[in-house]
């Protein structure tokens, strides 16, 4: 009771504030998403993601070394493949000498201790820009799962530490886990995008990989039949518990900031680590506001990643990872 309790006493100065601080950000909290392209010495800035780049394998190698020096210990790889290699079967995704497979080896060779995670979904390889195979105007579930399992196996063979299925098909974690076990990859982990919403915050990412759903008759123009409806909350728990039953080691909520209620629900409901993906649109919003001088970039960035961790994230996949760690140093 006031004046016996004065809450301001614990805010008197930075020493006291830092002593009672509940959430501390460190380099261990981050997964760094990286976009990979063919070529040599290629570093292309993504128009809607200022200061974020697509890198060729040689520059991926130097980037991995730099990240490691900064204390960042895990990367999440995405590839942008040539239109000529896109089809409706995901064939190129299974190519053991494909860009993803070479990217995995490149990072592992450069920094063996780096945790290499890989995106598993068909959209970068799909001529329709969908995460699965299209048949009769629909994204078909079970046939897609077979390809995702083979794709995961190919990543595991190339040396991936964890595969990260981002597709939201039903039952894909089970199919992936089963095939990895059968083939002797029992140590390869699965980070499941469990509560992934059909969000408009993915726009800049789709620019980065040129992977947006195409606007064609007889093909869905959005991902709402597999990604979750952003109006739903309980469904996120259902999705996540299923993925854990099927063998997910880490579960994910995506996007980040607008979905922190979901993060807290999962934190209370599950006992595996929770990853949060602070997505491309979240990155773009802050960069744009900061460019205009409307927001203080570094201060807002730290507030955002701290809020994500405070909500219950064990780790954060974020395009800000390097900026944050440089600031911490
Ligand atoms: C594709 C995938 C997407 C993202 C990660 N994996 C886009 C989508 O589902 O359309 C989005 C990441 C971001 O926006 O930063 N399976």
mmCIF file of C-alpha atoms and ligand atoms in Angstrom:
data_model
loop_
_atom_site.group_PDB
_atom_site.id
_atom_site.type_symbol
_atom_site.label_atom_id
_atom_site.label_comp_id
_atom_site.label_asym_id
_atom_site.label_seq_id
_atom_site.Cartn_x
_atom_site.Cartn_y
_atom_site.Cartn_z
ATOM 1 C CA UNK A 1 0.000 0.000 0.000
ATOM 2 C CA UNK A 2 1.252 3.513 -0.845
ATOM 3 C CA UNK A 3 3.526 4.972 0.512
ATOM 4 C CA UNK A 4 4.890 1.653 1.815
ATOM 5 C CA UNK A 5 5.105 0.484 -1.779
ATOM 6 C CA UNK A 6 6.516 2.905 -4.273
ATOM 7 C CA UNK A 7 7.035 1.085 -7.572
ATOM 8 C CA UNK A 8 9.207 3.898 -8.866
ATOM 9 C CA UNK A 9 11.984 2.917 -6.389
ATOM 10 C CA UNK A 10 13.006 0.087 -8.702
ATOM 11 C CA UNK A 11 13.173 2.480 -11.658
ATOM 12 C CA UNK A 12 15.398 5.089 -10.038
ATOM 13 C CA UNK A 13 18.397 4.644 -12.304
ATOM 14 C CA UNK A 14 19.723 2.345 -15.014
ATOM 15 C CA UNK A 15 21.689 0.204 -12.543
ATOM 16 C CA UNK A 16 18.562 -0.657 -10.623
ATOM 17 C CA UNK A 17 16.485 -1.065 -13.758
ATOM 18 C CA UNK A 18 18.999 -3.472 -15.223
ATOM 19 C CA UNK A 19 19.089 -5.455 -11.975
ATOM 20 C CA UNK A 20 15.344 -6.091 -11.991
ATOM 21 C CA UNK A 21 14.944 -6.438 -15.749
ATOM 22 C CA UNK A 22 12.932 -9.557 -16.619
ATOM 23 C CA UNK A 23 13.816 -9.988 -20.279
ATOM 24 C CA UNK A 24 17.374 -9.837 -21.609
ATOM 25 C CA UNK A 25 18.187 -9.965 -25.318
ATOM 26 C CA UNK A 26 21.340 -11.791 -26.400
ATOM 27 C CA UNK A 27 22.772 -13.109 -29.678
ATOM 28 C CA UNK A 28 21.597 -16.594 -28.641
ATOM 29 C CA UNK A 29 18.020 -15.461 -29.175
ATOM 30 C CA UNK A 30 18.292 -15.119 -32.936
ATOM 31 C CA UNK A 31 17.934 -17.099 -36.122
ATOM 32 C CA UNK A 32 19.143 -15.175 -39.184
ATOM 33 C CA UNK A 33 17.101 -15.658 -42.373
ATOM 34 C CA UNK A 34 19.287 -15.585 -45.491
ATOM 35 C CA UNK A 35 18.289 -15.389 -49.155
ATOM 36 C CA UNK A 36 20.490 -17.244 -51.611
ATOM 37 C CA UNK A 37 20.823 -16.871 -55.393
ATOM 38 C CA UNK A 38 22.963 -18.404 -58.145
ATOM 39 C CA UNK A 39 25.982 -16.535 -59.462
ATOM 40 C CA UNK A 40 29.253 -15.117 -58.239
ATOM 41 C CA UNK A 41 29.788 -12.030 -56.161
ATOM 42 C CA UNK A 42 26.061 -11.269 -56.278
ATOM 43 C CA UNK A 43 24.653 -9.021 -53.574
ATOM 44 C CA UNK A 44 21.254 -7.680 -54.624
ATOM 45 C CA UNK A 45 19.327 -5.451 -52.284
ATOM 46 C CA UNK A 46 15.663 -6.416 -51.927
ATOM 47 C CA UNK A 47 13.632 -3.375 -52.900
ATOM 48 C CA UNK A 48 11.063 -3.666 -50.115
ATOM 49 C CA UNK A 49 13.667 -4.733 -47.532
ATOM 50 C CA UNK A 50 16.278 -1.959 -47.308
ATOM 51 C CA UNK A 51 19.751 -3.171 -46.359
ATOM 52 C CA UNK A 52 18.749 -6.831 -46.846
ATOM 53 C CA UNK A 53 20.218 -8.814 -49.706
ATOM 54 C CA UNK A 54 20.121 -11.885 -51.860
ATOM 55 C CA UNK A 55 23.572 -13.439 -51.779
ATOM 56 C CA UNK A 56 25.428 -15.821 -54.073
ATOM 57 C CA UNK A 57 27.194 -18.774 -52.465
ATOM 58 C CA UNK A 58 30.611 -17.090 -52.251
ATOM 59 C CA UNK A 59 29.111 -14.144 -50.358
ATOM 60 C CA UNK A 60 26.962 -16.484 -48.290
ATOM 61 C CA UNK A 61 30.193 -17.996 -47.074
ATOM 62 C CA UNK A 62 31.623 -14.666 -45.912
ATOM 63 C CA UNK A 63 28.276 -13.675 -44.406
ATOM 64 C CA UNK A 64 28.155 -16.895 -42.356
ATOM 65 C CA UNK A 65 31.644 -16.180 -41.020
ATOM 66 C CA UNK A 66 30.709 -12.629 -40.124
ATOM 67 C CA UNK A 67 27.516 -13.737 -38.355
ATOM 68 C CA UNK A 68 29.479 -16.284 -36.346
ATOM 69 C CA UNK A 69 31.974 -13.612 -35.274
ATOM 70 C CA UNK A 70 29.081 -11.468 -34.096
ATOM 71 C CA UNK A 71 27.830 -14.342 -31.949
ATOM 72 C CA UNK A 72 24.929 -15.346 -34.192
ATOM 73 C CA UNK A 73 24.801 -19.117 -34.257
ATOM 74 C CA UNK A 74 21.932 -20.077 -36.491
ATOM 75 C CA UNK A 75 20.745 -19.303 -39.992
ATOM 76 C CA UNK A 76 17.547 -20.114 -41.856
ATOM 77 C CA UNK A 77 18.141 -20.565 -45.573
ATOM 78 C CA UNK A 78 15.816 -19.615 -48.430
ATOM 79 C CA UNK A 79 16.621 -19.888 -52.130
ATOM 80 C CA UNK A 80 15.476 -17.933 -55.140
ATOM 81 C CA UNK A 81 15.452 -20.287 -58.084
ATOM 82 C CA UNK A 82 15.328 -19.563 -61.771
ATOM 83 C CA UNK A 83 11.840 -19.504 -63.344
ATOM 84 C CA UNK A 84 12.968 -22.226 -65.739
ATOM 85 C CA UNK A 85 13.349 -24.624 -62.821
ATOM 86 C CA UNK A 86 9.859 -24.047 -61.468
ATOM 87 C CA UNK A 87 7.114 -26.590 -62.099
ATOM 88 C CA UNK A 88 4.138 -28.113 -60.302
ATOM 89 C CA UNK A 89 5.973 -31.063 -58.773
ATOM 90 C CA UNK A 90 8.783 -29.534 -56.746
ATOM 91 C CA UNK A 91 11.301 -31.559 -58.742
ATOM 92 C CA UNK A 92 14.093 -29.015 -58.338
ATOM 93 C CA UNK A 93 13.549 -28.976 -54.561
ATOM 94 C CA UNK A 94 14.709 -32.602 -54.518
ATOM 95 C CA UNK A 95 17.849 -31.998 -56.576
ATOM 96 C CA UNK A 96 20.736 -33.093 -54.360
ATOM 97 C CA UNK A 97 22.905 -30.588 -56.217
ATOM 98 C CA UNK A 98 20.288 -27.812 -56.126
ATOM 99 C CA UNK A 99 20.954 -24.310 -54.827
ATOM 100 C CA UNK A 100 19.612 -25.077 -51.330
ATOM 101 C CA UNK A 101 21.700 -28.203 -51.004
ATOM 102 C CA UNK A 102 24.834 -26.325 -52.094
ATOM 103 C CA UNK A 103 23.996 -23.455 -49.761
ATOM 104 C CA UNK A 104 23.761 -25.851 -46.803
ATOM 105 C CA UNK A 105 27.187 -27.288 -47.632
ATOM 106 C CA UNK A 106 28.653 -23.834 -48.123
ATOM 107 C CA UNK A 107 27.631 -22.655 -44.660
ATOM 108 C CA UNK A 108 28.579 -25.926 -42.988
ATOM 109 C CA UNK A 109 32.015 -25.856 -44.622
ATOM 110 C CA UNK A 110 32.597 -22.221 -43.690
ATOM 111 C CA UNK A 111 31.370 -22.498 -40.086
ATOM 112 C CA UNK A 112 30.819 -26.109 -38.997
ATOM 113 C CA UNK A 113 29.263 -25.139 -35.652
ATOM 114 C CA UNK A 114 26.645 -22.882 -37.250
ATOM 115 C CA UNK A 115 23.115 -24.296 -36.886
ATOM 116 C CA UNK A 116 21.791 -24.536 -40.414
ATOM 117 C CA UNK A 117 18.022 -24.532 -40.751
ATOM 118 C CA UNK A 118 16.274 -24.803 -44.098
ATOM 119 C CA UNK A 119 12.918 -23.701 -45.402
ATOM 120 C CA UNK A 120 10.801 -26.624 -46.517
ATOM 121 C CA UNK A 121 7.898 -25.647 -48.778
ATOM 122 C CA UNK A 122 7.381 -25.706 -52.518
ATOM 123 C CA UNK A 123 6.651 -22.032 -53.222
ATOM 124 C CA UNK A 124 10.125 -21.014 -54.446
ATOM 125 C CA UNK A 125 10.000 -24.022 -56.795
ATOM 126 C CA UNK A 126 6.343 -23.763 -57.820
ATOM 127 C CA UNK A 127 5.350 -22.149 -61.110
ATOM 128 C CA UNK A 128 2.128 -21.222 -59.309
ATOM 129 C CA UNK A 129 3.811 -19.743 -56.247
ATOM 130 C CA UNK A 130 2.113 -22.188 -53.907
ATOM 131 C CA UNK A 131 3.569 -24.158 -51.034
ATOM 132 C CA UNK A 132 2.175 -27.408 -52.412
ATOM 133 C CA UNK A 133 1.194 -29.233 -55.573
ATOM 134 C CA UNK A 134 -1.853 -27.921 -57.418
ATOM 135 C CA UNK A 135 -4.442 -30.319 -58.760
ATOM 136 C CA UNK A 136 -7.876 -29.308 -60.067
ATOM 137 C CA UNK A 137 -7.455 -25.813 -58.711
ATOM 138 C CA UNK A 138 -6.571 -26.997 -55.206
ATOM 139 C CA UNK A 139 -3.413 -27.332 -53.179
ATOM 140 C CA UNK A 140 -3.400 -31.062 -52.490
ATOM 141 C CA UNK A 141 -2.308 -32.131 -49.040
ATOM 142 C CA UNK A 142 -1.055 -35.687 -49.000
ATOM 143 C CA UNK A 143 0.846 -35.675 -52.287
ATOM 144 C CA UNK A 144 2.529 -32.484 -51.169
ATOM 145 C CA UNK A 145 3.595 -34.131 -47.908
ATOM 146 C CA UNK A 146 5.461 -36.839 -49.796
ATOM 147 C CA UNK A 147 7.501 -34.220 -51.652
ATOM 148 C CA UNK A 148 8.139 -32.215 -48.469
ATOM 149 C CA UNK A 149 9.455 -35.352 -46.771
ATOM 150 C CA UNK A 150 11.805 -36.081 -49.690
ATOM 151 C CA UNK A 151 12.888 -32.444 -49.717
ATOM 152 C CA UNK A 152 13.674 -32.619 -45.994
ATOM 153 C CA UNK A 153 15.687 -35.778 -46.507
ATOM 154 C CA UNK A 154 17.689 -34.107 -49.253
ATOM 155 C CA UNK A 155 18.453 -31.170 -46.917
ATOM 156 C CA UNK A 156 19.442 -33.556 -44.136
ATOM 157 C CA UNK A 157 21.790 -35.397 -46.492
ATOM 158 C CA UNK A 158 23.398 -32.082 -47.465
ATOM 159 C CA UNK A 159 24.062 -31.420 -43.777
ATOM 160 C CA UNK A 160 21.134 -29.361 -42.474
ATOM 161 C CA UNK A 161 20.785 -29.464 -38.705
ATOM 162 C CA UNK A 162 17.077 -28.675 -38.780
ATOM 163 C CA UNK A 163 14.417 -28.537 -41.428
ATOM 164 C CA UNK A 164 11.733 -25.899 -41.090
ATOM 165 C CA UNK A 165 8.492 -26.815 -42.880
ATOM 166 C CA UNK A 166 6.656 -23.556 -43.560
ATOM 167 C CA UNK A 167 3.866 -24.962 -45.715
ATOM 168 C CA UNK A 168 0.991 -25.688 -43.259
ATOM 169 C CA UNK A 169 -0.108 -28.971 -44.855
ATOM 170 C CA UNK A 170 -1.772 -31.340 -42.377
ATOM 171 C CA UNK A 171 0.382 -34.211 -41.219
ATOM 172 C CA UNK A 172 3.615 -33.110 -42.858
ATOM 173 C CA UNK A 173 5.612 -33.212 -39.640
ATOM 174 C CA UNK A 174 4.736 -36.893 -39.220
ATOM 175 C CA UNK A 175 5.734 -37.723 -42.798
ATOM 176 C CA UNK A 176 9.000 -35.805 -42.528
ATOM 177 C CA UNK A 177 9.896 -37.274 -39.119
ATOM 178 C CA UNK A 178 9.110 -40.792 -40.295
ATOM 179 C CA UNK A 179 11.233 -40.567 -43.430
ATOM 180 C CA UNK A 180 14.167 -38.967 -41.570
ATOM 181 C CA UNK A 181 14.056 -41.740 -38.955
ATOM 182 C CA UNK A 182 13.764 -44.465 -41.586
ATOM 183 C CA UNK A 183 16.774 -43.106 -43.422
ATOM 184 C CA UNK A 184 18.928 -42.787 -40.320
ATOM 185 C CA UNK A 185 18.699 -39.011 -39.827
ATOM 186 C CA UNK A 186 17.459 -39.277 -36.282
ATOM 187 C CA UNK A 187 19.499 -36.238 -35.182
ATOM 188 C CA UNK A 188 18.069 -33.889 -37.783
ATOM 189 C CA UNK A 189 15.589 -31.623 -36.007
ATOM 190 C CA UNK A 190 12.298 -30.164 -37.139
ATOM 191 C CA UNK A 191 11.264 -26.578 -36.471
ATOM 192 C CA UNK A 192 7.599 -26.571 -37.456
ATOM 193 C CA UNK A 193 5.844 -23.426 -38.575
ATOM 194 C CA UNK A 194 2.865 -24.514 -36.484
ATOM 195 C CA UNK A 195 0.765 -21.388 -36.165
ATOM 196 C CA UNK A 196 1.456 -19.709 -39.470
ATOM 197 C CA UNK A 197 -1.200 -17.230 -40.465
ATOM 198 C CA UNK A 198 -2.356 -16.191 -43.942
ATOM 199 C CA UNK A 199 -0.806 -12.760 -43.514
ATOM 200 C CA UNK A 200 -0.265 -9.777 -45.746
ATOM 201 C CA UNK A 201 2.964 -9.093 -43.890
ATOM 202 C CA UNK A 202 4.783 -11.597 -46.150
ATOM 203 C CA UNK A 203 4.740 -9.273 -49.155
ATOM 204 C CA UNK A 204 8.404 -8.203 -49.134
ATOM 205 C CA UNK A 205 9.540 -11.816 -48.679
ATOM 206 C CA UNK A 206 7.630 -12.817 -51.795
ATOM 207 C CA UNK A 207 9.437 -10.008 -53.624
ATOM 208 C CA UNK A 208 12.735 -11.347 -52.332
ATOM 209 C CA UNK A 209 12.121 -14.833 -53.701
ATOM 210 C CA UNK A 210 9.760 -13.929 -56.520
ATOM 211 C CA UNK A 211 7.400 -16.490 -54.969
ATOM 212 C CA UNK A 212 3.991 -14.800 -54.789
ATOM 213 C CA UNK A 213 0.975 -16.877 -55.881
ATOM 214 C CA UNK A 214 0.433 -16.208 -59.573
ATOM 215 C CA UNK A 215 -2.717 -14.574 -60.814
ATOM 216 C CA UNK A 216 -4.112 -17.313 -63.053
ATOM 217 C CA UNK A 217 -7.579 -18.663 -63.615
ATOM 218 C CA UNK A 218 -8.104 -22.006 -61.804
ATOM 219 C CA UNK A 219 -5.301 -21.365 -59.306
ATOM 220 C CA UNK A 220 -5.963 -19.915 -55.837
ATOM 221 C CA UNK A 221 -4.565 -16.383 -55.595
ATOM 222 C CA UNK A 222 -3.945 -16.625 -51.858
ATOM 223 C CA UNK A 223 -2.853 -19.207 -49.297
ATOM 224 C CA UNK A 224 -5.975 -19.192 -47.152
ATOM 225 C CA UNK A 225 -6.804 -22.881 -47.621
ATOM 226 C CA UNK A 226 -3.650 -23.881 -45.798
ATOM 227 C CA UNK A 227 -2.348 -20.930 -43.752
ATOM 228 C CA UNK A 228 -4.430 -19.968 -40.718
ATOM 229 C CA UNK A 229 -7.198 -17.388 -40.555
ATOM 230 C CA UNK A 230 -5.820 -14.442 -38.596
ATOM 231 C CA UNK A 231 -9.092 -14.179 -36.680
ATOM 232 C CA UNK A 232 -8.381 -17.451 -34.879
ATOM 233 C CA UNK A 233 -6.703 -18.111 -31.588
ATOM 234 C CA UNK A 234 -7.709 -21.542 -30.251
ATOM 235 C CA UNK A 235 -6.892 -23.120 -33.579
ATOM 236 C CA UNK A 236 -3.252 -22.141 -33.047
ATOM 237 C CA UNK A 237 -3.079 -24.382 -29.995
ATOM 238 C CA UNK A 238 -4.672 -27.250 -31.911
ATOM 239 C CA UNK A 239 -2.213 -26.892 -34.787
ATOM 240 C CA UNK A 240 0.751 -26.687 -32.447
ATOM 241 C CA UNK A 241 -0.176 -29.664 -30.272
ATOM 242 C CA UNK A 242 -0.581 -31.752 -33.419
ATOM 243 C CA UNK A 243 2.866 -30.780 -34.682
ATOM 244 C CA UNK A 244 4.404 -31.688 -31.333
ATOM 245 C CA UNK A 245 2.646 -35.085 -31.383
ATOM 246 C CA UNK A 246 3.980 -35.640 -34.876
ATOM 247 C CA UNK A 247 7.559 -34.987 -33.795
ATOM 248 C CA UNK A 248 8.314 -31.254 -33.977
ATOM 249 C CA UNK A 249 11.284 -30.220 -31.812
ATOM 250 C CA UNK A 250 10.561 -26.493 -31.999
ATOM 251 C CA UNK A 251 7.243 -24.876 -32.885
ATOM 252 C CA UNK A 252 6.762 -21.474 -34.438
ATOM 253 C CA UNK A 253 4.334 -18.590 -34.461
ATOM 254 C CA UNK A 254 4.360 -16.338 -37.504
ATOM 255 C CA UNK A 255 4.153 -13.347 -37.997
ATOM 256 C CA UNK A 256 5.449 -11.835 -34.740
ATOM 257 C CA UNK A 257 4.174 -8.569 -33.383
ATOM 258 C CA UNK A 258 0.486 -8.859 -34.250
ATOM 259 C CA UNK A 259 0.433 -12.398 -32.847
ATOM 260 C CA UNK A 260 1.969 -12.076 -29.395
ATOM 261 C CA UNK A 261 -1.277 -13.219 -27.767
ATOM 262 C CA UNK A 262 -0.802 -16.495 -29.637
ATOM 263 C CA UNK A 263 2.793 -16.716 -28.457
ATOM 264 C CA UNK A 264 1.677 -16.375 -24.850
ATOM 265 C CA UNK A 265 -1.115 -18.930 -25.325
ATOM 266 C CA UNK A 266 1.399 -21.435 -26.654
ATOM 267 C CA UNK A 267 3.901 -20.638 -23.928
ATOM 268 C CA UNK A 268 1.224 -21.641 -21.418
ATOM 269 C CA UNK A 269 0.095 -24.689 -23.399
ATOM 270 C CA UNK A 270 3.253 -26.448 -24.596
ATOM 271 C CA UNK A 271 6.628 -27.476 -23.223
ATOM 272 C CA UNK A 272 8.854 -27.289 -26.288
ATOM 273 C CA UNK A 273 10.818 -24.198 -27.386
ATOM 274 C CA UNK A 274 8.809 -21.595 -29.270
ATOM 275 C CA UNK A 275 10.236 -19.673 -32.190
ATOM 276 C CA UNK A 276 8.676 -16.450 -33.421
ATOM 277 C CA UNK A 277 9.216 -15.193 -36.960
ATOM 278 C CA UNK A 278 9.346 -11.424 -37.122
ATOM 279 C CA UNK A 279 8.526 -11.335 -40.810
ATOM 280 C CA UNK A 280 9.530 -9.263 -43.805
ATOM 281 C CA UNK A 281 6.598 -6.836 -43.583
ATOM 282 C CA UNK A 282 7.440 -6.044 -39.983
ATOM 283 C CA UNK A 283 11.003 -5.301 -41.045
ATOM 284 C CA UNK A 284 9.842 -3.162 -43.959
ATOM 285 C CA UNK A 285 7.466 -1.088 -41.808
ATOM 286 C CA UNK A 286 10.142 -0.030 -39.358
ATOM 287 C CA UNK A 287 12.744 0.615 -42.062
ATOM 288 C CA UNK A 288 10.303 2.820 -43.948
ATOM 289 C CA UNK A 289 9.215 4.797 -40.894
ATOM 290 C CA UNK A 290 12.833 5.250 -39.828
ATOM 291 C CA UNK A 291 13.832 6.403 -43.320
ATOM 292 C CA UNK A 292 11.189 9.081 -43.067
ATOM 293 C CA UNK A 293 12.496 10.086 -39.681
ATOM 294 C CA UNK A 294 9.211 9.175 -38.042
ATOM 295 C CA UNK A 295 10.544 6.481 -35.700
ATOM 296 C CA UNK A 296 13.860 5.934 -33.942
ATOM 297 C CA UNK A 297 15.030 2.763 -35.687
ATOM 298 C CA UNK A 298 17.263 1.241 -33.036
ATOM 299 C CA UNK A 299 15.033 2.058 -30.092
ATOM 300 C CA UNK A 300 11.904 0.672 -31.753
ATOM 301 C CA UNK A 301 13.785 -2.397 -32.966
ATOM 302 C CA UNK A 302 14.957 -3.230 -29.428
ATOM 303 C CA UNK A 303 11.484 -2.627 -28.040
ATOM 304 C CA UNK A 304 10.014 -4.989 -30.621
ATOM 305 C CA UNK A 305 12.411 -7.902 -30.156
ATOM 306 C CA UNK A 306 12.195 -7.545 -26.378
ATOM 307 C CA UNK A 307 8.390 -7.616 -26.570
ATOM 308 C CA UNK A 308 8.522 -10.783 -28.670
ATOM 309 C CA UNK A 309 10.773 -12.501 -26.145
ATOM 310 C CA UNK A 310 8.735 -11.193 -23.198
ATOM 311 C CA UNK A 311 5.615 -12.731 -24.762
ATOM 312 C CA UNK A 312 7.238 -16.168 -24.578
ATOM 313 C CA UNK A 313 9.538 -16.632 -27.555
ATOM 314 C CA UNK A 314 12.566 -18.829 -26.930
ATOM 315 C CA UNK A 315 14.090 -17.581 -30.179
ATOM 316 C CA UNK A 316 13.333 -15.061 -32.881
ATOM 317 C CA UNK A 317 13.857 -15.427 -36.599
ATOM 318 C CA UNK A 318 14.492 -11.826 -37.561
ATOM 319 C CA UNK A 319 15.946 -9.711 -40.343
ATOM 320 C CA UNK A 320 17.053 -7.356 -37.553
ATOM 321 C CA UNK A 321 19.319 -9.977 -35.932
ATOM 322 C CA UNK A 322 22.564 -8.424 -37.143
ATOM 323 C CA UNK A 323 21.452 -4.867 -36.352
ATOM 324 C CA UNK A 324 20.444 -5.939 -32.844
ATOM 325 C CA UNK A 325 23.675 -7.766 -32.112
ATOM 326 C CA UNK A 326 25.806 -4.914 -33.407
ATOM 327 C CA UNK A 327 23.922 -2.603 -31.085
ATOM 328 C CA UNK A 328 24.403 -4.980 -28.141
ATOM 329 C CA UNK A 329 28.144 -5.089 -28.827
HETATM 330 C C1 LIG B 1 7.042 -19.737 -47.703
HETATM 331 C C2 LIG B 1 7.444 -18.779 -46.655
HETATM 332 C C3 LIG B 1 6.959 -17.488 -46.512
HETATM 333 C C4 LIG B 1 7.663 -16.910 -45.483
HETATM 334 C C5 LIG B 1 8.548 -17.861 -44.975
HETATM 335 N N1 LIG B 1 8.392 -19.035 -45.719
HETATM 336 C C6 LIG B 1 5.969 -16.738 -47.331
HETATM 337 C C7 LIG B 1 4.641 -17.294 -47.537
HETATM 338 O O1 LIG B 1 4.173 -18.177 -46.819
HETATM 339 O O2 LIG B 1 4.024 -16.852 -48.493
HETATM 340 C C8 LIG B 1 7.483 -15.482 -45.041
HETATM 341 C C9 LIG B 1 8.627 -14.852 -44.357
HETATM 342 C C10 LIG B 1 8.587 -13.376 -44.290
HETATM 343 O O3 LIG B 1 7.629 -12.690 -44.706
HETATM 344 O O4 LIG B 1 9.578 -12.825 -43.800
HETATM 345 N N2 LIG B 1 6.594 -20.964 -47.366
#
